[in-house]
Coordinates of C-alpha atoms in Angstrom, one line a residue:
X1 CA -44.8 257.4 114.3
X2 CA -44.5 260.9 112.7
X3 CA -43.0 261.6 109.3
X4 CA -40.0 263.2 111.0
X5 CA -39.3 260.0 113.0
X6 CA -39.6 257.8 110.0
X7 CA -37.1 260.0 108.1
X8 CA -34.6 259.7 110.9
X9 CA -35.0 255.8 111.0
X10 CA -34.5 255.6 107.3
X11 CA -31.3 257.7 107.4
X12 CA -29.9 255.5 110.2
X13 CA -30.6 252.3 108.2
X14 CA -28.9 253.8 105.2
X15 CA -25.7 254.6 107.1
X16 CA -25.6 251.0 108.4
X17 CA -25.8 249.6 104.9
X18 CA -23.0 251.9 103.8
X19 CA -20.7 250.8 106.7
X20 CA -21.5 247.1 106.0
X21 CA -20.6 247.4 102.3
X22 CA -17.3 249.2 103.1
X23 CA -16.3 246.5 105.5
X24 CA -17.1 243.7 103.1
X25 CA -15.0 245.5 100.4
X26 CA -12.0 245.8 102.7
X27 CA -12.1 242.2 104.1
X28 CA -12.9 240.2 100.9
X29 CA -9.6 240.5 99.1
X30 CA -7.6 239.3 102.2
X31 CA -9.9 236.3 102.5
X32 CA -9.5 235.4 98.9
X33 CA -5.7 235.4 99.1
X34 CA -5.6 233.4 102.3
X35 CA -7.7 230.6 100.7
X36 CA -5.2 230.2 97.7
X37 CA -3.0 227.1 97.8
X38 CA -1.7 225.0 100.6
X39 CA 1.4 223.1 101.8
X40 CA 1.9 219.6 103.0
X41 CA 4.8 217.3 104.1
X42 CA 6.1 214.3 102.3
X43 CA 9.2 212.1 101.9
X44 CA 12.1 213.2 99.8
X45 CA 10.5 211.6 96.7
X46 CA 7.1 213.4 97.2
X47 CA 5.4 210.3 98.5
X48 CA 2.8 210.8 101.3
X49 CA 3.2 209.2 104.7
X50 CA 0.3 207.5 106.5
X51 CA -1.2 209.9 109.0
X52 CA 1.7 212.2 108.6
X53 CA 3.8 210.2 111.1
X54 CA 7.5 209.9 110.2
X55 CA 10.2 207.6 111.5
X56 CA 12.8 210.4 111.9
X57 CA 13.0 214.2 111.7
X58 CA 15.3 214.1 108.6
X59 CA 12.6 212.2 106.7
X60 CA 10.2 215.2 106.5
X61 CA 10.2 217.4 103.4
X62 CA 8.1 220.5 102.5
X63 CA 5.8 220.1 99.5
X64 CA 3.1 222.1 97.7
X65 CA -0.4 220.6 97.5
X66 CA -2.1 218.2 97.6
X67 CA -4.6 220.1 95.5
X68 CA -1.7 221.6 93.6
X69 CA -1.0 218.2 91.9
X70 CA -3.0 218.8 88.7
X71 CA -6.2 220.1 90.4
X72 CA -5.5 223.8 90.2
X73 CA -5.7 226.3 93.0
X74 CA -1.9 226.2 93.6
X75 CA 0.3 228.6 95.5
X76 CA 1.1 232.0 94.0
X77 CA 4.5 231.9 92.3
X78 CA 7.4 233.6 94.2
X79 CA 9.8 233.2 97.0
X80 CA 8.7 232.1 100.5
X81 CA 10.3 231.6 103.9
X82 CA 9.4 228.6 106.1
X83 CA 9.9 227.6 109.7
X84 CA 9.2 224.6 112.1
X85 CA 7.5 225.2 115.5
X86 CA 5.7 223.3 118.1
X87 CA 1.9 222.8 117.4
X88 CA 0.9 226.1 119.1
X89 CA 3.4 228.1 117.0
X90 CA 4.8 229.7 120.1
X91 CA 8.2 227.9 120.2
X92 CA 10.5 228.3 117.2
X93 CA 12.3 225.0 116.5
X94 CA 14.2 225.7 113.3
X95 CA 17.8 226.2 114.4
X96 CA 19.5 227.8 111.3
X97 CA 19.3 231.4 110.0
X98 CA 16.0 232.5 108.4
X99 CA 17.8 233.3 105.1
X100 CA 18.6 229.6 104.6
X101 CA 15.0 228.6 104.9
X102 CA 13.8 230.0 101.6
X103 CA 11.9 228.1 98.8
X104 CA 10.7 228.9 95.3
X105 CA 7.1 228.3 94.1
X106 CA 6.7 227.9 90.3
X107 CA 3.6 226.7 88.5
X108 CA 1.7 226.6 91.8
X109 CA 4.1 224.0 93.4
X110 CA 7.3 224.1 95.5
X111 CA 10.2 223.9 93.0
X112 CA 13.1 223.5 95.4
X113 CA 15.1 226.1 97.2
X114 CA 15.2 229.7 96.1
X115 CA 17.0 232.9 96.9
X116 CA 19.5 232.2 99.7
X117 CA 17.9 228.9 100.7
X118 CA 20.4 226.0 101.1
X119 CA 18.4 223.1 102.5
X120 CA 18.6 219.6 100.9
X121 CA 16.2 219.0 98.0
X122 CA 14.3 215.8 97.2
X123 CA 14.2 213.8 94.0
X124 CA 10.7 214.8 92.8
X125 CA 7.2 215.9 93.4
X126 CA 3.9 216.4 91.7
X127 CA 3.7 218.6 88.6
X128 CA 7.5 218.9 88.4
X129 CA 7.8 220.2 91.9
X130 CA 10.9 219.5 94.1
X131 CA 10.4 218.9 97.9
X132 CA 12.7 220.7 100.3
X133 CA 14.0 219.1 103.6
X134 CA 12.9 220.8 106.8
X135 CA 16.1 219.9 108.8
X136 CA 17.7 221.3 110.9
X137 CA 15.2 221.8 113.7
X138 CA 15.1 221.0 117.4
X139 CA 12.9 218.3 119.2
X140 CA 9.4 219.4 119.9
X141 CA 8.3 220.0 123.6
X142 CA 5.0 218.3 122.6
X143 CA 4.6 215.0 124.5
X144 CA 3.0 213.4 121.4
X145 CA 6.0 214.2 119.1
X146 CA 3.9 216.7 117.1
X147 CA 5.4 219.6 115.0
X148 CA 4.1 222.4 112.8
X149 CA 5.6 223.9 109.6
X150 CA 4.6 227.3 108.3
X151 CA 5.4 229.1 105.0
X152 CA 4.8 232.8 104.3
X153 CA 5.6 235.1 101.3
X154 CA 9.1 236.7 101.3
X155 CA 7.7 240.2 101.0
X156 CA 5.3 239.8 104.0
X157 CA 8.0 238.4 106.2
X158 CA 10.5 241.1 105.4
X159 CA 7.9 243.8 106.2
X160 CA 7.7 242.5 109.8
X161 CA 9.1 244.7 112.5
X162 CA 12.4 243.3 113.8
X163 CA 13.0 241.2 110.7
X164 CA 16.6 239.9 110.2
X165 CA 17.6 237.4 107.6
X166 CA 20.5 236.3 109.8
X167 CA 18.3 235.7 112.8
X168 CA 17.9 232.2 114.3
X169 CA 15.1 233.2 116.7
X170 CA 12.7 235.4 114.5
X171 CA 9.2 233.9 114.5
X172 CA 7.2 235.4 111.6
X173 CA 3.9 234.0 112.9
X174 CA 3.5 237.1 115.0
X175 CA 3.1 239.4 111.9
X176 CA 2.1 237.4 108.8
X177 CA -0.5 235.1 107.4
X178 CA 1.0 231.8 106.5
X179 CA 0.3 228.3 105.1
X180 CA 0.4 225.6 107.7
X181 CA 0.7 221.8 108.1
X182 CA 1.2 219.6 111.1
X183 CA 3.2 216.3 111.3
X184 CA 4.5 213.9 113.9
X185 CA 7.8 212.1 114.4
X186 CA 7.9 208.8 116.2
X187 CA 9.5 209.0 119.6
X188 CA 12.7 207.2 120.0
X189 CA 12.4 204.1 122.2
X190 CA 14.4 204.3 125.5
X191 CA 17.1 201.7 125.4
X192 CA 17.0 199.1 128.2
X193 CA 20.1 199.6 130.3
X194 CA 22.5 196.6 130.4
X195 CA 23.0 195.4 134.0
X196 CA 26.6 195.6 135.1
X197 CA 28.2 192.1 135.6
X198 CA 28.4 191.0 139.2
X199 CA 32.0 190.6 140.3
X200 CA 32.8 187.1 141.8
X201 CA 34.2 187.7 145.2
X202 CA 37.7 186.3 145.9
X203 CA 37.7 184.0 149.0
X204 CA 40.0 185.2 151.7
X205 CA 42.8 182.8 152.6
X206 CA 42.3 180.7 155.7
X207 CA 44.9 181.5 158.4
X208 CA 46.7 178.5 159.9
X209 CA 46.0 178.6 163.7
X210 CA 49.1 178.8 166.0
X211 CA 49.0 176.1 168.7
X212 CA 48.8 177.6 172.2
X213 CA 51.8 176.7 174.4
X214 CA 51.2 174.1 177.1
X215 CA 51.6 175.6 180.6
X216 CA 53.9 173.7 183.1
X217 CA 51.8 172.9 186.2
X218 CA 53.0 174.4 189.5
X219 CA 53.0 171.9 192.4
X220 CA 50.5 172.7 195.2
X221 CA 52.2 173.6 198.5
X222 CA 51.8 171.1 201.4
X223 CA 49.7 172.6 204.2
X224 CA 51.1 172.5 207.8
X225 CA 48.6 170.8 210.2
X226 CA 47.3 173.0 213.0
X227 CA 47.4 171.3 216.5
X228 CA 44.0 170.8 218.3
X229 CA 43.5 173.1 221.3
X230 CA 43.7 171.5 224.8
X231 CA 41.5 172.1 227.9
X232 CA 37.8 172.8 228.2
X233 CA 35.9 175.8 226.9
X234 CA 33.0 177.2 228.9
X235 CA 29.8 177.8 226.9
X236 CA 28.8 181.3 226.1
X237 CA 25.7 182.6 227.9
X238 CA 22.8 183.7 225.7
X239 CA 21.4 187.1 226.7
X240 CA 17.7 187.6 226.0
X241 CA 17.0 190.9 224.2
X242 CA 14.8 193.5 225.9
X243 CA 11.3 193.5 224.4
X244 CA 10.0 196.7 222.8
X245 CA 6.9 197.9 224.6
X246 CA 3.7 197.9 222.4
X247 CA 2.2 201.3 221.7
X248 CA -0.8 202.3 223.7
X249 CA -3.8 204.4 222.8
X250 CA -5.6 204.8 219.5
X251 CA -4.6 206.7 216.3
X252 CA -6.9 209.4 215.2
X253 CA -8.1 209.3 211.6
X254 CA -6.7 212.1 209.3
X255 CA -9.1 214.9 208.6
X256 CA -9.4 215.6 204.7
X257 CA -9.7 219.1 203.4
X258 CA -13.2 219.5 201.9
X259 CA -13.2 219.8 198.1
X260 CA -14.3 223.1 196.6
X261 CA -17.7 223.0 195.0
X262 CA -17.6 224.4 191.4
X263 CA -20.3 226.6 190.2
X264 CA -22.8 225.1 187.7
X265 CA -21.8 225.3 184.1
X266 CA -25.3 225.0 182.7
X267 CA -26.4 227.8 180.5
X268 CA -30.1 226.8 180.6
X269 CA -31.3 229.3 183.0
X270 CA -33.0 232.7 183.1
X271 CA -29.8 234.6 182.1
X272 CA -29.8 233.2 178.6
X273 CA -32.9 235.1 177.5
X274 CA -31.2 238.4 176.9
X275 CA -29.7 237.9 173.3
X276 CA -32.9 236.2 172.2
X277 CA -35.0 239.3 173.2
X278 CA -32.5 241.6 171.3
X279 CA -32.9 239.5 168.1
X280 CA -36.7 239.9 168.2
X281 CA -36.3 243.6 168.7
X282 CA -34.2 243.9 165.5
X283 CA -36.9 241.9 163.6
X284 CA -39.7 244.1 164.9
X285 CA -37.7 247.3 164.0
X286 CA -37.1 246.0 160.5
X287 CA -40.8 245.3 160.0
X288 CA -41.7 248.7 161.3
X289 CA -39.2 250.3 158.9
X290 CA -40.8 248.4 155.9
X291 CA -44.3 249.5 156.8
X292 CA -43.2 253.1 157.3
X293 CA -41.6 253.2 153.9
X294 CA -44.7 251.8 152.3
X295 CA -46.8 254.4 154.0
X296 CA -44.4 257.2 152.8
X297 CA -44.6 256.0 149.2
X298 CA -48.3 255.5 149.0
X299 CA -49.3 259.3 149.2
X300 CA -46.7 260.1 146.4
X301 CA -48.3 257.5 144.1
X302 CA -51.8 258.8 144.8
X303 CA -50.8 262.3 144.0
X304 CA -49.3 261.3 140.7
X305 CA -52.6 259.5 139.8
X306 CA -54.6 262.6 140.6
X307 CA -52.3 264.7 138.4
X308 CA -52.7 262.3 135.6
X309 CA -56.5 262.5 135.8
X310 CA -56.4 266.3 135.7
X311 CA -54.4 266.1 132.5

């Protein structure tokens, strides 16, 4: 490697180091702010709930911690907005205006509502904090009854495009960095329907049969006797029928039309060799093309080698 090439490589490496330092300087402050503080959910008195599974939606309160409870690293003081969504954050479930979902952070912990917030407050929390109720919010579309709560600084939310404090549909997750915690609410059991009572059928009254009237018998008429005929009657002569003459001669047998003999459907004969011969022709032509190409390329390679030797 020449000195000129080494100089160019060194300059390129130097520019890469400059770019890396600039990116680190720009990204480090944002990472440090995002790692400060956290939120969690609790009951109204700040007590934790096993596995974050609550009996009802109104039992869930927003709290600051748990590292905020005497262990330092709490949330930065100021006003914050919060919202409830499904676990993915795509569906906003909080149903009241955004301005009513505002809390105050003091001493690193949530210290009740702040600004225009009007949600119910709990009775106590760690380090003098005051939890804030999340209700009202709609049921989650998640089959496991899971929800997500997010909280972001007031200034960041109000800098978002389309911000409106009176909005009930503004989702600030699209434009801010927020603190997040998930929780579950037990699904209400489906009540067993009470079967309707079966009505006792009322028996139909039995109708009293009407006796059929007795018909008066009509006396049979007396037949008048017919007098017996007198004299003798000659017997009727029986006439023999004329016999039908028996047919003479013999009946010729019917002559059947001879069946048409169909041509043979077998394809195993000499006429089936045509396509096979065409296939072999294609194969042979392909091999010839490959060989011709190899022959055309070989002289070019040889010439190149000769030129290289002359040099």
